[in-house]
mmCIF file of C-alpha atoms in Angstrom:
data_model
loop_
_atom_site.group_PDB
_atom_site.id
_atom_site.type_symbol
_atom_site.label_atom_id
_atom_site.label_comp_id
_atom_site.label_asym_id
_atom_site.label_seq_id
_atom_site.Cartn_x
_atom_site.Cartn_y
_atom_site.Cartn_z
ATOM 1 C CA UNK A 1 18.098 12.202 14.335
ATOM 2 C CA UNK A 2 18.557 9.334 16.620
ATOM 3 C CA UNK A 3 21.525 6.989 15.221
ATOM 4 C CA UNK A 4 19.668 3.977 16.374
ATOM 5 C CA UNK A 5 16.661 4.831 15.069
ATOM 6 C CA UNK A 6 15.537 5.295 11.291
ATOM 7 C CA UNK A 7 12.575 7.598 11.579
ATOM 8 C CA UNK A 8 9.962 8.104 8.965
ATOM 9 C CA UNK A 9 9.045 11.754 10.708
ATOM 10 C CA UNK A 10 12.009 13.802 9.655
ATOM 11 C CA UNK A 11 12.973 14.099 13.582
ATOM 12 C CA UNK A 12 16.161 16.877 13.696
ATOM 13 C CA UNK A 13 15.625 17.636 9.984
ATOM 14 C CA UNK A 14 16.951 14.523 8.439
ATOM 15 C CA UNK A 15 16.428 10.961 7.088
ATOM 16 C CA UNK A 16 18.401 7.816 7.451
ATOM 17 C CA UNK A 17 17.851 5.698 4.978
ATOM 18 C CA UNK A 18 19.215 2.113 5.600
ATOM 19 C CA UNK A 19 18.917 0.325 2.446
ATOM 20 C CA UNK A 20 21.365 2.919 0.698
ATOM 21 C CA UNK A 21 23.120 4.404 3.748
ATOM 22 C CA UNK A 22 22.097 8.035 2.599
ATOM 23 C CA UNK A 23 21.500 10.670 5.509
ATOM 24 C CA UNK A 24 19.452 13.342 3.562
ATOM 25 C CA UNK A 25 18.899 16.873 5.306
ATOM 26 C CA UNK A 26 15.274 17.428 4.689
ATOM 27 C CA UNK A 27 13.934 20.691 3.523
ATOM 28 C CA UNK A 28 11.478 22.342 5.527
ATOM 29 C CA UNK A 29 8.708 21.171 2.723
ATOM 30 C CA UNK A 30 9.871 17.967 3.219
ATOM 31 C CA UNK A 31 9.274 17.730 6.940
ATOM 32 C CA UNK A 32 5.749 19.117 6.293
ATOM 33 C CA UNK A 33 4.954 16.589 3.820
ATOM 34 C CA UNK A 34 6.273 13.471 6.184
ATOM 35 C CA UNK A 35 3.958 15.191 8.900
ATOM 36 C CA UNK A 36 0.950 15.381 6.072
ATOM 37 C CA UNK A 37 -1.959 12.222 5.728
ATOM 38 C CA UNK A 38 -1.664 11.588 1.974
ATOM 39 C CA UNK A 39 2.437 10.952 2.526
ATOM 40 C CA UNK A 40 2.392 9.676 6.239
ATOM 41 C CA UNK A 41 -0.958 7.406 4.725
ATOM 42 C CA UNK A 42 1.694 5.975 2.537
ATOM 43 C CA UNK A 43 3.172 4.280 6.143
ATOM 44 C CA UNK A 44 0.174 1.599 6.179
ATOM 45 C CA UNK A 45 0.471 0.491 2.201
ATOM 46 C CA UNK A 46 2.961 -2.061 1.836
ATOM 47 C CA UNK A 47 4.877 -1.825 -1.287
ATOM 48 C CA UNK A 48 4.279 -5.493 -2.534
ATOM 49 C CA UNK A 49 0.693 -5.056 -2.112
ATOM 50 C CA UNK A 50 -1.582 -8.448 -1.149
ATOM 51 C CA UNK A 51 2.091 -10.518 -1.123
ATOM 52 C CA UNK A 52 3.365 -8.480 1.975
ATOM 53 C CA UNK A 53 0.695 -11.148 3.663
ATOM 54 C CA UNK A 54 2.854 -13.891 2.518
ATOM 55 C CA UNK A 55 5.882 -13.253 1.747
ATOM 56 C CA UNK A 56 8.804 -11.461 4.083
ATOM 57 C CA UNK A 57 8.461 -8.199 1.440
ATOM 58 C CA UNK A 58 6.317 -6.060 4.132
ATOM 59 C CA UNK A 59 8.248 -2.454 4.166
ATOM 60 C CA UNK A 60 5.724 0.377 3.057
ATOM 61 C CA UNK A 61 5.483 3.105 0.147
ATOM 62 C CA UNK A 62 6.215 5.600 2.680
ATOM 63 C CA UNK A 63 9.834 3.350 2.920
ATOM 64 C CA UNK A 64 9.748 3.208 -0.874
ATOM 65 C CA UNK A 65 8.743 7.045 -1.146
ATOM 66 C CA UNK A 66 11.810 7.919 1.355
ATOM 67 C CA UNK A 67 14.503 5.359 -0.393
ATOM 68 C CA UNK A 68 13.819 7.907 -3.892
ATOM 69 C CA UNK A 69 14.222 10.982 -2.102
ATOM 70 C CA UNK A 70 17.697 9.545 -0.783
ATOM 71 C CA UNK A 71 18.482 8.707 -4.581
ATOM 72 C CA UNK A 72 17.557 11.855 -5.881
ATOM 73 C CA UNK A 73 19.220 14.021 -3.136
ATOM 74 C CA UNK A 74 22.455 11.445 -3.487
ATOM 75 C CA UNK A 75 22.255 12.540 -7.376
ATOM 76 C CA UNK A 76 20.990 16.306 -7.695
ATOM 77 C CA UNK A 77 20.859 17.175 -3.882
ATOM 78 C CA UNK A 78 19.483 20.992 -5.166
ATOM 79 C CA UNK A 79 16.748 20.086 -7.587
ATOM 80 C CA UNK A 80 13.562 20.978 -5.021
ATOM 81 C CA UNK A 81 10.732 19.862 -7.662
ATOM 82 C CA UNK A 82 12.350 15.877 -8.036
ATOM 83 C CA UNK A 83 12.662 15.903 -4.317
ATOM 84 C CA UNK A 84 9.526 16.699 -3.471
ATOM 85 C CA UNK A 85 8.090 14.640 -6.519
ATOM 86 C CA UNK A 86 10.021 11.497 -4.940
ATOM 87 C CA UNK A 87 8.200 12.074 -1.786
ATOM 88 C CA UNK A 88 4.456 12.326 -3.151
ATOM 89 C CA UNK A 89 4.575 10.197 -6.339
ATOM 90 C CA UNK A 90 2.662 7.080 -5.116
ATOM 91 C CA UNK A 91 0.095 9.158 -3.086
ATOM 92 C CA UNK A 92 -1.994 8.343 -5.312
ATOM 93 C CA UNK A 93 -1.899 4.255 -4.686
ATOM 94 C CA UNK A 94 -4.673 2.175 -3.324
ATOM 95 C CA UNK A 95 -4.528 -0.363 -0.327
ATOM 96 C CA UNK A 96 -2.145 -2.766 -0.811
ATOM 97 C CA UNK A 97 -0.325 -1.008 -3.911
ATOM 98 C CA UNK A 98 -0.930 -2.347 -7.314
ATOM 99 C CA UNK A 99 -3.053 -4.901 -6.263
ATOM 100 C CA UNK A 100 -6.178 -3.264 -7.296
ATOM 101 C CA UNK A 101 -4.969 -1.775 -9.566
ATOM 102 C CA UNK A 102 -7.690 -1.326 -12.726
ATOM 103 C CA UNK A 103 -10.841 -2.241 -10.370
ATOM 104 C CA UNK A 104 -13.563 0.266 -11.052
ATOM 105 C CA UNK A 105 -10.829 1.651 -13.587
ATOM 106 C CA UNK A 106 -8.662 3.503 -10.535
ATOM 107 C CA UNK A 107 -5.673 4.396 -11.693
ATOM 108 C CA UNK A 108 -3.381 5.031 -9.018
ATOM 109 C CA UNK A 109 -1.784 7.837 -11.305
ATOM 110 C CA UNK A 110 -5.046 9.768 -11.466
ATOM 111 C CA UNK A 111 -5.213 9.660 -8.067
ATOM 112 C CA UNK A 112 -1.688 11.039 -7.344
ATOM 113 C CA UNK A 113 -2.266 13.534 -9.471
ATOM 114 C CA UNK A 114 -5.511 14.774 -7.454
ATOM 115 C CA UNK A 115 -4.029 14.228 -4.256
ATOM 116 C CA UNK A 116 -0.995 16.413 -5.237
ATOM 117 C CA UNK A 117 -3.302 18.994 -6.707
ATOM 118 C CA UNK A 118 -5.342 19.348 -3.295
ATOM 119 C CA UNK A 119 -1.330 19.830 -1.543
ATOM 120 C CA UNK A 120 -1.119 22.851 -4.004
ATOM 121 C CA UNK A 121 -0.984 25.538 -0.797
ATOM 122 C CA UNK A 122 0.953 23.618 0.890
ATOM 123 C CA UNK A 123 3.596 23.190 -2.050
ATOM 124 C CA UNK A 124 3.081 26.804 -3.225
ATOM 125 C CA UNK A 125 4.254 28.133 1.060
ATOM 126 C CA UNK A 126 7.495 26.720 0.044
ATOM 127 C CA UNK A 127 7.817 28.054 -3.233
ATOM 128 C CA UNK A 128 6.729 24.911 -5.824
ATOM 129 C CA UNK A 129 3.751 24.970 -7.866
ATOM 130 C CA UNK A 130 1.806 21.799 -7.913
ATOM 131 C CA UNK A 131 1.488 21.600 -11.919
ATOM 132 C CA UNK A 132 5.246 21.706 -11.988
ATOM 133 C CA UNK A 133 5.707 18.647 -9.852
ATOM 134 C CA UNK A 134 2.930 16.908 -11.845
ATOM 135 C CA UNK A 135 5.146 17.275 -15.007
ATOM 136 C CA UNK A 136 8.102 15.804 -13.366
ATOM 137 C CA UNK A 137 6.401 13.073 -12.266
ATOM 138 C CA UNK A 138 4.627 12.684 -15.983
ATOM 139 C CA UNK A 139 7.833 12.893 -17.291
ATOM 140 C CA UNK A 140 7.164 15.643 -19.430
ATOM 141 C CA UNK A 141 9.875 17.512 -18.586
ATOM 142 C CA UNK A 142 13.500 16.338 -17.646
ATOM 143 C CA UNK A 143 14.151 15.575 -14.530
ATOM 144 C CA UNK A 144 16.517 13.262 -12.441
ATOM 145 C CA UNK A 145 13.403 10.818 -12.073
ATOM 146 C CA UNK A 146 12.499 10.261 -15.476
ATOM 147 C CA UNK A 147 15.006 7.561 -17.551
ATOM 148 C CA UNK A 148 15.053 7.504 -21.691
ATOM 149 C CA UNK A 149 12.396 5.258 -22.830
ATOM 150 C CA UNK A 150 13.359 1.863 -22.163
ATOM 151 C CA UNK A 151 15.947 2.523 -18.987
ATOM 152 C CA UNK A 152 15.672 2.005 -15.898
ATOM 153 C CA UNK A 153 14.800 5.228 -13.825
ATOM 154 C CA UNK A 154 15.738 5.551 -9.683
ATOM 155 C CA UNK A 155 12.024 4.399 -8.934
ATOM 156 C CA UNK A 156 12.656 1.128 -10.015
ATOM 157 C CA UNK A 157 15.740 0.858 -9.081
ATOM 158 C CA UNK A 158 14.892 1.818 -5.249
ATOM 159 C CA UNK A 159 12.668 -1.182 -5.872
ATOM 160 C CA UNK A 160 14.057 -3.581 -7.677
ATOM 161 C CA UNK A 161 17.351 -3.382 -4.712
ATOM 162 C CA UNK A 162 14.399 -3.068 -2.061
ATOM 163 C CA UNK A 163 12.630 -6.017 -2.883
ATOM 164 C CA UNK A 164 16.225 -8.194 -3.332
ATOM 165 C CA UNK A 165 16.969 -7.279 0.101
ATOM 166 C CA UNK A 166 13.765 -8.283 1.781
ATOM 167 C CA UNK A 167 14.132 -11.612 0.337
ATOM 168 C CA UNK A 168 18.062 -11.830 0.197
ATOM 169 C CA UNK A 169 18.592 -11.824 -3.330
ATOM 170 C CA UNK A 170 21.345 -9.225 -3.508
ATOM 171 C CA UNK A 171 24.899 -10.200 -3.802
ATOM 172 C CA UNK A 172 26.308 -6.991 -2.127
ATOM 173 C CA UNK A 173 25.015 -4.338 0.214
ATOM 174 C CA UNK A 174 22.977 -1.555 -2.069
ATOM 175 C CA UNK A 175 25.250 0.725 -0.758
ATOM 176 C CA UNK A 176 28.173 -0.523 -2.000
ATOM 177 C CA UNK A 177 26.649 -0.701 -5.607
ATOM 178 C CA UNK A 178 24.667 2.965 -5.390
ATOM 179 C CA UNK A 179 28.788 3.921 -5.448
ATOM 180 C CA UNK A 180 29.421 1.899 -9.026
ATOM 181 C CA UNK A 181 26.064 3.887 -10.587
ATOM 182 C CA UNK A 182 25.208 7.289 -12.402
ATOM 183 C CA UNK A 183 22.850 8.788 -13.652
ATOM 184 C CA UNK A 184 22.569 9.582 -17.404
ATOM 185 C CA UNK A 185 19.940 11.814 -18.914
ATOM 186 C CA UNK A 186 18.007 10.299 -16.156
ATOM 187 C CA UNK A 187 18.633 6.948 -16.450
ATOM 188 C CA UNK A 188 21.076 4.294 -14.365
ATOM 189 C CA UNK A 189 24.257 4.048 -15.959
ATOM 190 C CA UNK A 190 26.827 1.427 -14.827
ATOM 191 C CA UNK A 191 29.939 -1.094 -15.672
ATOM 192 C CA UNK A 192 28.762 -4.044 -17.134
ATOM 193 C CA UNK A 193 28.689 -6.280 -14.058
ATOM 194 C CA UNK A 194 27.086 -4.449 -12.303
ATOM 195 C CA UNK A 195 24.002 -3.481 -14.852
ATOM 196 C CA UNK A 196 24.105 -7.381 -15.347
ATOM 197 C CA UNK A 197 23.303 -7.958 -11.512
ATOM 198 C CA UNK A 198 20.759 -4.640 -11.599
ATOM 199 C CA UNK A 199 19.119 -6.870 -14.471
ATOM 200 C CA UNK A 200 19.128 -9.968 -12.744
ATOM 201 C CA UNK A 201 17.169 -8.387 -9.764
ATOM 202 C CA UNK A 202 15.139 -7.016 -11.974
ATOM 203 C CA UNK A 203 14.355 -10.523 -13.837
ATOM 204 C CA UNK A 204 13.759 -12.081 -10.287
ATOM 205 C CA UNK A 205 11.349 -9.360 -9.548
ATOM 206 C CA UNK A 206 9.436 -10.264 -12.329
ATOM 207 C CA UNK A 207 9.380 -13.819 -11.504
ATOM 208 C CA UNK A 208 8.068 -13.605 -7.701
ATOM 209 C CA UNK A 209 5.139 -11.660 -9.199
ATOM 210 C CA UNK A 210 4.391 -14.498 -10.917
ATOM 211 C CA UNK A 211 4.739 -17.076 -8.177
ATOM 212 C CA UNK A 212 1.912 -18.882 -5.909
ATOM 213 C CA UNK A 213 3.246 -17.002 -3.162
ATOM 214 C CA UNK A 214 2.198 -13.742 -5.142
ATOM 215 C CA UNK A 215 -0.674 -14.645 -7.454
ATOM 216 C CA UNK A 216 -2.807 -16.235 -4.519
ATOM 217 C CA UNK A 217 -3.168 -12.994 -2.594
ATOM 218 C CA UNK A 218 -3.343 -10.960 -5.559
ATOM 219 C CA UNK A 219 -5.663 -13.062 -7.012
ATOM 220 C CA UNK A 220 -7.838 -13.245 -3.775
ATOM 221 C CA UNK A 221 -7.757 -9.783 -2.397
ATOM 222 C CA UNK A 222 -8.659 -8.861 -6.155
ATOM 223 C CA UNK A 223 -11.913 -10.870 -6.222
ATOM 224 C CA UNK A 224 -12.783 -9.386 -2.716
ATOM 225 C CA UNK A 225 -12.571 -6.441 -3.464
ATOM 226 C CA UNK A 226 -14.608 -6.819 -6.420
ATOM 227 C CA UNK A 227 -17.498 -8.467 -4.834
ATOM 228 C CA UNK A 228 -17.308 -6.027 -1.867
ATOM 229 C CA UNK A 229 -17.734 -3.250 -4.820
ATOM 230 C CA UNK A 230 -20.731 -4.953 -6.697
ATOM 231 C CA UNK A 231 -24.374 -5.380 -6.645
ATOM 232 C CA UNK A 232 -27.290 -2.107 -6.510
ATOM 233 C CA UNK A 233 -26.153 -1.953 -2.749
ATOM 234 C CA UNK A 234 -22.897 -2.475 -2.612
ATOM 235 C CA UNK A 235 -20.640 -3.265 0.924
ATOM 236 C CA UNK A 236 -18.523 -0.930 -0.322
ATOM 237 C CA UNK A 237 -17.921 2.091 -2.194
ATOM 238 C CA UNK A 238 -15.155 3.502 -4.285
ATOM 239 C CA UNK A 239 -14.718 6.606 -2.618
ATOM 240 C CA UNK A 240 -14.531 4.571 0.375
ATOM 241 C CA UNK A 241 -11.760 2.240 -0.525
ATOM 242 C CA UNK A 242 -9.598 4.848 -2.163
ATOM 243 C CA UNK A 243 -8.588 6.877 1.234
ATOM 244 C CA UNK A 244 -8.268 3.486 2.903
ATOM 245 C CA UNK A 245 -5.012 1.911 4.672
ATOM 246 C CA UNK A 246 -4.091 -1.931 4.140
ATOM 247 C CA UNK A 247 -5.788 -2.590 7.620
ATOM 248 C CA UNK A 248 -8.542 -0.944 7.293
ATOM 249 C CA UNK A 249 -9.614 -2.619 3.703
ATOM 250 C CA UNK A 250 -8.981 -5.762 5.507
ATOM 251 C CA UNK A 251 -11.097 -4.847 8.417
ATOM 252 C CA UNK A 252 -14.064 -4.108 5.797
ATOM 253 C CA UNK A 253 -13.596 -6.936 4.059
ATOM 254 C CA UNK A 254 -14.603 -9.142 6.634
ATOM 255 C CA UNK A 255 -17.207 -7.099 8.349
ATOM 256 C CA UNK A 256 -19.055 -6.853 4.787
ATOM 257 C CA UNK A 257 -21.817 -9.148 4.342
ATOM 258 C CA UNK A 258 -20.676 -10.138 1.062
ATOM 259 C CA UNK A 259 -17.249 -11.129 1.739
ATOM 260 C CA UNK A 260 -16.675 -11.635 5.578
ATOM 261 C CA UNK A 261 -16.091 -16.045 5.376
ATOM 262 C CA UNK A 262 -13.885 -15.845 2.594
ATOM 263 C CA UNK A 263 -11.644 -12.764 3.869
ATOM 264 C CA UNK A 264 -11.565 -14.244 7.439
ATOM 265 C CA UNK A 265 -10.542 -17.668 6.168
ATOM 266 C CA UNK A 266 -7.851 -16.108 3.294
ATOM 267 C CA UNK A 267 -6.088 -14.107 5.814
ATOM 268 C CA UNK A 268 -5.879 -17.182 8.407
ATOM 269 C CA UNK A 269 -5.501 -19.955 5.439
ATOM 270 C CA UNK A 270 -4.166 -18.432 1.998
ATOM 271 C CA UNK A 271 -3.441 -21.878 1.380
ATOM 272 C CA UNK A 272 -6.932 -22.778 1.098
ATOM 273 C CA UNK A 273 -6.541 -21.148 -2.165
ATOM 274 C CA UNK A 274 -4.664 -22.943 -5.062
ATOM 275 C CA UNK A 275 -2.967 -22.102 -8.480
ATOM 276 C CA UNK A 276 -5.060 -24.510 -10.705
ATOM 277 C CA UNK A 277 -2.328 -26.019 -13.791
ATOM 278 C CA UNK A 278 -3.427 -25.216 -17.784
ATOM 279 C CA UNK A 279 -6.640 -26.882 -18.213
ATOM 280 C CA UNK A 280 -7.062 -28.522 -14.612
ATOM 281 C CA UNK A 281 -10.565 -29.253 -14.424
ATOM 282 C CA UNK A 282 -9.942 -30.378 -10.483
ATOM 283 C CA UNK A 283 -12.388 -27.969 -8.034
ATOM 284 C CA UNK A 284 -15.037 -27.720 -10.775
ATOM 285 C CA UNK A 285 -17.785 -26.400 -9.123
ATOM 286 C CA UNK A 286 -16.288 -24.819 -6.375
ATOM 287 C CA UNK A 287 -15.388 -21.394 -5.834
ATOM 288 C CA UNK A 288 -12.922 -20.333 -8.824
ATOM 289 C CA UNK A 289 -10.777 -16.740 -9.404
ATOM 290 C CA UNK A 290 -8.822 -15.657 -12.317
ATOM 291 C CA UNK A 291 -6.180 -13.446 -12.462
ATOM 292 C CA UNK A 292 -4.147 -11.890 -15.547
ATOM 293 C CA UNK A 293 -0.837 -10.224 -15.266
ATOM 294 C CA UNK A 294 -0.305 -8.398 -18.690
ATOM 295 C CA UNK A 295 2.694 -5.840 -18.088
ATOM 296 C CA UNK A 296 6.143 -5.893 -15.719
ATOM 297 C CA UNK A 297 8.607 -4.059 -15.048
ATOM 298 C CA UNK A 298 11.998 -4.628 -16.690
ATOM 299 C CA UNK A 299 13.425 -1.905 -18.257
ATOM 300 C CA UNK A 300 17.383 -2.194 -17.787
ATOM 301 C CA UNK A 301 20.266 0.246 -16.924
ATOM 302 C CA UNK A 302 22.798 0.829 -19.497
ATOM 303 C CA UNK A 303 26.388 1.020 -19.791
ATOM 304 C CA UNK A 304 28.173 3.550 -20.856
ATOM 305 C CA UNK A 305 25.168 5.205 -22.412
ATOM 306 C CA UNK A 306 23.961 1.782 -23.936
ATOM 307 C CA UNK A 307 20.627 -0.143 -23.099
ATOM 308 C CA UNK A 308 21.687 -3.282 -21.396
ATOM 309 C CA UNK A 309 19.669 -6.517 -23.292
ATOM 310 C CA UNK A 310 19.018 -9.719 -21.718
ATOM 311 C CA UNK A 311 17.283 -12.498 -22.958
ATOM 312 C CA UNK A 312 15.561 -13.898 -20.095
ATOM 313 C CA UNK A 313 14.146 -10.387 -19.712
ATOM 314 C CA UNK A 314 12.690 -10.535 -23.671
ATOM 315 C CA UNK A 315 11.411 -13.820 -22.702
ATOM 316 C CA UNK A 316 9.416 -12.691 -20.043
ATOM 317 C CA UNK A 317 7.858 -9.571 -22.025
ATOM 318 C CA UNK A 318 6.945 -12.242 -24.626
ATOM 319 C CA UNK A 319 4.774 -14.408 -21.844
ATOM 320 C CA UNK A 320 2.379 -11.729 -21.288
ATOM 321 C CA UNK A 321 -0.379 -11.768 -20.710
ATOM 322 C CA UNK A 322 -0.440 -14.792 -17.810
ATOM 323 C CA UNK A 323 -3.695 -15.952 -17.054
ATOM 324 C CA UNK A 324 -4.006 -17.802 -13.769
ATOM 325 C CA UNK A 325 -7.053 -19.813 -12.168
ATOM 326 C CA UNK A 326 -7.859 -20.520 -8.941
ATOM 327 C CA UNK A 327 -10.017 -22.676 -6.733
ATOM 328 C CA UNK A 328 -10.778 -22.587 -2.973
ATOM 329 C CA UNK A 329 -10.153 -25.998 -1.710
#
């Protein structure tokens, strides 16, 4: 491994990761999964979805994918399935992440699931069977990726630090708080500042997803994709858009018939979409887009074995669903 250089291809047999500091010697299934498509696709899906085109959050899955692996092998460095799970569990996500989530009623789960199934000879040349990994990452069996209901598990806290750092919300280096955490039956346990600062990432998490900066892109991409995917003859098929990249969907979307003006002028104006206030009957007539948000992610560490509660956090759950409009100026 080059010291200057933190690799994504498991070069010499390890990874560097630089949000947590965690050198990780990678198994030999490991380096052929970072040299496979349906991890190394993972590369060209940005984590935030449709807001890694407006915001500074533009690091990948595969980033994401690599940062778990570091926390599990940092936790339970010799438990082979959770490793392996932390590498492939967000094969299964669409372009841009959870934007599209629901379209066509893809589920990026499902998809996971059938992507790790179609790795099973692969998997089974190192010794792991593929139905094994898919009940780790179901949760139905323990494992040092799945939490008690209602904690926070390492996937969400890989990106709840993640996300803080790409738009400097953390206080201290996520190093330097990975060494005030444990894990307990699979879920982050802490001191009580620290689980109050895990929560308050968490809460401001939760609010950027719920900003212009966010929704617009969402919102947009969203009703692309949907007209792209519509009609007898559609521009674009399901099977297509599941195997696609971020650049590639963006590509489509503006050489499809359908969609090509309004993709072409979203990516070089976003801002010639707007958030429309409660009951703003301004842009009547005009193009219009809207967008629901009806779950987030908050569930808290605990401390000392107890769930951490915070109100602004309750508050939040109780806003859902958000219904947005927009209009195209």
């Amino acid at each position: 491994m080059n010291p200057d250089a933190a690799d994504t291809l498991g070069i010499d047999g390890r990874w560097f990761d630089p949000l947590w500091r965690i050198t990780v010697d990678l198994t030999p299934l490991e380096q052929a999964l970072l040299d496979s498509w349906p991890v190394r696709r993972l590369g060209f899906v940005a984590h935030a979805g449709a807001a890694s085109l407006t915001t500074t959050q533009t690091y990948s899955r595969l980033e994401h994918s690599l940062g778990v692996l570091a926390l599990v092998a940092h936790f339970a460095p010799d438990d082979q399935v959770a490793r392996a799970t932390a590498l492939l569990h967000d094969v299964g996500h669409l372009p841009f992440s959870h934007t599209l989530e629901g379209i066509e009623g893809l589920d990026h789960h499902e998809l996971g699931h059938a992507r790790i199934r179609s790795m099973g000879e692969l998997l089974a040349q190192h010794g792991l069977d593929a139905e094994r990994l898919l009940e780790v990452d179901d949760g139905r069996i323990d494992s040092p990726l799945t939490s008690r209901p209602g904690g926070m598990k390492l996937d969400h806290l890989d990106s709840f630090l993640r996300s803080g750092q790409a738009h400097g919300r953390t206080r201290s280096l996520p190093a330097m708080v990975l060494s005030r955490l444990r894990l307990l039956e699979g879920t982050v346990d802490t001191d009580a500042e620290t689980g109050a600062e895990l929560v308050r990432l968490a809460v401001a998490e939760a609010r950027a997803q719920r900003s212009p900066a966010d929704v617009v892109p969402v919102a947009v991409l969203r009703h692309l994709v949907t007209t792209a995917l519509s009609g007898e003859d559609p521009d674009l098929s399901v099977e297509e858009l599941v195997e696609m990249t971020d650049d590639e969907l963006l590509a489509a979307l503006r050489d499809c018939p359908s969609t090509a003006e309004e993709a072409e002028m979203f990516q070089k104006h976003p801002l010639s979409w707007r958030l429309l206030a409660e009951h703003d009957d301004e842009g009547a007539g005009t193009a219009r887009v809207e967008h629901r948000i009806t779950r987030t992610y908050l569930d808290p560490p605990s401390v000392d074995g107890e769930l951490l509660q915070s109100s602004e956090a309750d508050e939040l759950r109780r806003g859902l669903p958000l219904v947005f409009v927009l209009h195209r100026r």
